[in-house]
Protein backbone atom coordinates (compact mmCIF):
# COMPACT_ATOMS: atom_id res chain seq x y z
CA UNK A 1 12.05 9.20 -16.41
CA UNK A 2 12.66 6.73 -13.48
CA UNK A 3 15.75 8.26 -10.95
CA UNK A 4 18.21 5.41 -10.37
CA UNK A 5 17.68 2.98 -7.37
CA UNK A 6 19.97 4.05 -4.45
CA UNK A 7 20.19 1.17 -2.03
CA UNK A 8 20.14 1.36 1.45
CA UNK A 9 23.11 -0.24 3.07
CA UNK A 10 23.44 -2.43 5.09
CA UNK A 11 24.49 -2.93 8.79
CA UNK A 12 26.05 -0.37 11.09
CA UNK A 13 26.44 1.53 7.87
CA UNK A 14 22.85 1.51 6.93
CA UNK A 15 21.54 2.59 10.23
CA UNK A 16 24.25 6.04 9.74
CA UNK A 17 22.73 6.38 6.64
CA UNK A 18 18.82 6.52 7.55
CA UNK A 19 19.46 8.80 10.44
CA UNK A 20 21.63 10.80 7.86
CA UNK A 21 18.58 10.88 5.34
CA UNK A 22 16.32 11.75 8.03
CA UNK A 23 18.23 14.74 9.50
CA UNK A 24 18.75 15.63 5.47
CA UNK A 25 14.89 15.81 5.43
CA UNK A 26 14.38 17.54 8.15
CA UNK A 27 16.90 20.30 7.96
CA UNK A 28 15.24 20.17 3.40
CA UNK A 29 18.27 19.33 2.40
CA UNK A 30 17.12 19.05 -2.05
CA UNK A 31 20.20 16.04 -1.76
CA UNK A 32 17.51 14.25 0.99
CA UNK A 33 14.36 14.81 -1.16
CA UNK A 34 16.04 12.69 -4.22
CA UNK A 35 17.48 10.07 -2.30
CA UNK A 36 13.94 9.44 -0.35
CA UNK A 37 12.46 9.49 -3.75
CA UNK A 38 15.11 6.79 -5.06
CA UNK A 39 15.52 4.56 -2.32
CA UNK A 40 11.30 4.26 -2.08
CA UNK A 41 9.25 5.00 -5.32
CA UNK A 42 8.57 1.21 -6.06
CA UNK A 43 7.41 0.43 -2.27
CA UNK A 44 4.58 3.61 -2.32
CA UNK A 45 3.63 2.49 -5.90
CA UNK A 46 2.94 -1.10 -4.65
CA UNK A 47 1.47 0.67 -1.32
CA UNK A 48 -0.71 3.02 -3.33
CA UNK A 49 -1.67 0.02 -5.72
CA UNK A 50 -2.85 -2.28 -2.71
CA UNK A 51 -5.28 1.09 -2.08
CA UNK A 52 -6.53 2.10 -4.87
CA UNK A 53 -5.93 -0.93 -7.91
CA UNK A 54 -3.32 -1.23 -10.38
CA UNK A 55 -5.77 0.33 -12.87
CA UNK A 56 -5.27 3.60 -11.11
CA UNK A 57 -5.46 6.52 -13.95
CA UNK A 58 -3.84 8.86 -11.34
CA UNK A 59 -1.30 6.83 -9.43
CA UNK A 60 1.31 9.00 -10.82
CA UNK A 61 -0.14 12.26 -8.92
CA UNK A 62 -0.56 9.90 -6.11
CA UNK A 63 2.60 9.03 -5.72
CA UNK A 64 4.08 12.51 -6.12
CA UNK A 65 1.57 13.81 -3.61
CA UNK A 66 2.65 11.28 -0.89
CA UNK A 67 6.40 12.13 -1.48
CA UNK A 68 5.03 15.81 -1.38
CA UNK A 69 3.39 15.54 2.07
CA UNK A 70 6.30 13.79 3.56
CA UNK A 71 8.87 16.03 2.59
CA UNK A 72 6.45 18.69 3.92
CA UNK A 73 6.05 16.71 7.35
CA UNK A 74 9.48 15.68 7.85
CA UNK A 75 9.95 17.63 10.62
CA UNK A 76 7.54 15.02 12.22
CA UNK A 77 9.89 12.11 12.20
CA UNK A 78 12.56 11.59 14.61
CA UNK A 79 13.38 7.80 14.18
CA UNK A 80 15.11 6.78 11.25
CA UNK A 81 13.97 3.34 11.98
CA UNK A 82 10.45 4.36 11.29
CA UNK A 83 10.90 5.73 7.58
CA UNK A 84 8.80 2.29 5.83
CA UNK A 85 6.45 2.55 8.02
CA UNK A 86 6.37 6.57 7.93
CA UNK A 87 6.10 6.35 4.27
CA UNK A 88 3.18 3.56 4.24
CA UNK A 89 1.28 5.60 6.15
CA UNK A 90 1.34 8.73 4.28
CA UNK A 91 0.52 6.38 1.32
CA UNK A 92 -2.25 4.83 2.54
CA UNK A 93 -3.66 8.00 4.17
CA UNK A 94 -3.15 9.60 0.67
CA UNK A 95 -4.89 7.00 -1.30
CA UNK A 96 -8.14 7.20 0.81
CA UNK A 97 -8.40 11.04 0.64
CA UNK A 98 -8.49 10.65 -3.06
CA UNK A 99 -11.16 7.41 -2.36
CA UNK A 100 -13.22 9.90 -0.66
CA UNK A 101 -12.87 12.69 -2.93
CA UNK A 102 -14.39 10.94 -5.33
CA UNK A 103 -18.42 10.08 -5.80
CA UNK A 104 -17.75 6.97 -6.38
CA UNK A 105 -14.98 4.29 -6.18
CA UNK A 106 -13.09 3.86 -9.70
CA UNK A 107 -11.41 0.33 -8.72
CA UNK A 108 -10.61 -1.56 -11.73
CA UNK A 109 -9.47 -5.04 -11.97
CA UNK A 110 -5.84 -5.46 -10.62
CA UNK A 111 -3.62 -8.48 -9.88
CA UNK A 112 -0.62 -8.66 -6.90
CA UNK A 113 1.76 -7.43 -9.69
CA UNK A 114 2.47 -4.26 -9.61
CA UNK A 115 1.66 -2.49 -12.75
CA UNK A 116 5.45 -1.65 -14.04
CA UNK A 117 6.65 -5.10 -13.49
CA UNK A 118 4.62 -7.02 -15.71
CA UNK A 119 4.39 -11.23 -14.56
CA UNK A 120 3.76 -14.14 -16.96
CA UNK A 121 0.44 -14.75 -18.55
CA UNK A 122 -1.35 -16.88 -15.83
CA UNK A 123 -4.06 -19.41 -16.69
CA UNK A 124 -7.34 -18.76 -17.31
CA UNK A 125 -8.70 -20.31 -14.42
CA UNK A 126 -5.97 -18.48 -11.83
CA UNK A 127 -6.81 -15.05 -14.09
CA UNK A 128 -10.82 -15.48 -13.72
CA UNK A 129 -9.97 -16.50 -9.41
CA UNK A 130 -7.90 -13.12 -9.25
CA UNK A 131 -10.04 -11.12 -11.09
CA UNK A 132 -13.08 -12.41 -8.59
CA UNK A 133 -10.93 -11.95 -5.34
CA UNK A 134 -10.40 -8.18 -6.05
CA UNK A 135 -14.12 -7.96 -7.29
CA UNK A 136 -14.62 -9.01 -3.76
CA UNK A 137 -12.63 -6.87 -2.04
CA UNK A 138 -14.34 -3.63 -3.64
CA UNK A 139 -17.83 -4.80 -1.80
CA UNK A 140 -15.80 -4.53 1.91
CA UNK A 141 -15.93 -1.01 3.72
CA UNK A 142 -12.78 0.71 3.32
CA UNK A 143 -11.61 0.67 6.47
CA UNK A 144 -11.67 -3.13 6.57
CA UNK A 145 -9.95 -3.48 2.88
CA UNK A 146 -7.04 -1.63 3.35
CA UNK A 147 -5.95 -3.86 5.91
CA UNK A 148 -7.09 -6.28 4.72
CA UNK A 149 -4.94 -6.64 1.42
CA UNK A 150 -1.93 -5.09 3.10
CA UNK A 151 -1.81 -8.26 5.48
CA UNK A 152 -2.75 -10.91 3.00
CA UNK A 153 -1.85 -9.39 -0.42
CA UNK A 154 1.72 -7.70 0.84
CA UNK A 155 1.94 -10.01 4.14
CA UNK A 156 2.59 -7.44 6.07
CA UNK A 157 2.48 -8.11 9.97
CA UNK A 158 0.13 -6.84 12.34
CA UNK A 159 2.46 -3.39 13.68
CA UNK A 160 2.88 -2.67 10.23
CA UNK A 161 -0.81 -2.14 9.24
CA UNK A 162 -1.71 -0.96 12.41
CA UNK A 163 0.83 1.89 11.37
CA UNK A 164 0.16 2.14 8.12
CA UNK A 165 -3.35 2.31 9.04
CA UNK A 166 -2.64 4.52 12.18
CA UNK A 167 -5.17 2.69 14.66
CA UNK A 168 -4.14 0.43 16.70
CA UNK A 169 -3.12 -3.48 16.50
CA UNK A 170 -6.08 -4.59 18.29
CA UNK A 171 -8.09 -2.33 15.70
CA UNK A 172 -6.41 -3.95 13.19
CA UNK A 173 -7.37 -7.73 14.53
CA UNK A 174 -11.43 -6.65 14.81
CA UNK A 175 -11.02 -5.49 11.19
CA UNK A 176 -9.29 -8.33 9.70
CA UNK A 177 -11.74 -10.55 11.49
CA UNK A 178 -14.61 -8.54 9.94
CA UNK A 179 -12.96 -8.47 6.70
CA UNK A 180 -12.60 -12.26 6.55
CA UNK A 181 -15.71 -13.44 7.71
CA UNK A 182 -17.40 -10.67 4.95
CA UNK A 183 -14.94 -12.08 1.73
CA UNK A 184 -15.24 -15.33 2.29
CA UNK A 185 -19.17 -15.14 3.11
CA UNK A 186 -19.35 -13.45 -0.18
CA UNK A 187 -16.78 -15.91 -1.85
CA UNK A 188 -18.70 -18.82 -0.66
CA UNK A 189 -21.99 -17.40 -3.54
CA UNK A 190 -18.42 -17.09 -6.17
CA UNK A 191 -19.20 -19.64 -8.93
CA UNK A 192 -14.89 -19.23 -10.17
CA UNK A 193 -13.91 -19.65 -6.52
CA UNK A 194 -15.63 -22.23 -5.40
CA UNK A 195 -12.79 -24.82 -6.27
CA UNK A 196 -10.33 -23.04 -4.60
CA UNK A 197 -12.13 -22.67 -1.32
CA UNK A 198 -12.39 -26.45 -1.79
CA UNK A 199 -8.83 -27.44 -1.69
CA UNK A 200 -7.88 -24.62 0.33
């Protein structure tokens, strides 16, 4: 069972509150632990997804191990400001331990959609492009995928997957540059999207 959303506020009144949530964490207060777990699930779901594909068997444990790790490294953060970012990190961190546990990478097919907020039906056409896009983006190294689909799947800016990533921003530039000149060398051989490379 889901715990309610508990929305940040907003303002004056929302900065308070995230420096009140982070000294709760610190100081593992158990009132701290649910609210971080609240205000946050859905955005290290859709972090975790980005990592490892909606078709995920374990994104469950996943998730519960990144809230596990930051409640036990709490004591690390000292800017409420930085609790998204904070969090990302820990997710994305998370999700390529359990890549590299693994003898092999178990991506499935997955779309932008997070799996517990199911879209419309697209076309055909727009299903066979997606489905070729993330086929795609299993061939890149790791290390050039994850930042990759943060920045052009979430549109996150540059600081954020440089944090999230924990390199750099000008790592994060020579990646992205790698990354894009390998996808859309491989898209270019992509029978289904070779007519959306030609009206893009």
């Amino acid at each position: 069972m889901r715990l309610p959303a508990s929305p940040r506020p907003s303002g004056e009144a929302g900065r308070e509150d995230d420096i009140r949530l982070v000294r709760g964490l610190r100081e593992h207060e158990p009132w701290a632990a649910a609210v971080l777990a609240q205000r946050y699930l859905d955005h290290v779901r859709r972090v975790l997804v980005r990592v490892m594909g909606a078709g995920e068997p374990d994104l469950d444990d996943l998730v519960q191990e990144v809230f596990t790790r930051a409640l036990g490294g709490a004591h690390r953060l000292s800017f409420a400001g930085a609790l998204t970012s904070w969090l990302t990190s820990i997710a994305v961190f998370t999700g390529r331990e359990a890549i590299r546990r693994r003898s092999r990478w178990r991506w499935l097919w997955f779309t932008a959609t997070p799996p517990d907020r199911p879209a419309p039906e697209p076309p055909a056409e727009v299903s066979d492009a997606a489905r070729a896009v993330y086929a795609l983006l299993d061939r890149l190294p790791v290390d050039e995928r994850i930042p990759f689909a943060l920045r052009t799947i979430d549109g996150m800016d540059l600081g954020e997957v440089a944090a999230a990533c924990g390199v750099s921003v000008p790592t994060v530039r020579r990646r992205l540059a790698r990354a894009e000149r390998r996808f859309f060398a491989l898209a270019a051989s992509c029978e289904s999207l070779l007519p959306w490379m030609r009206t893009s």
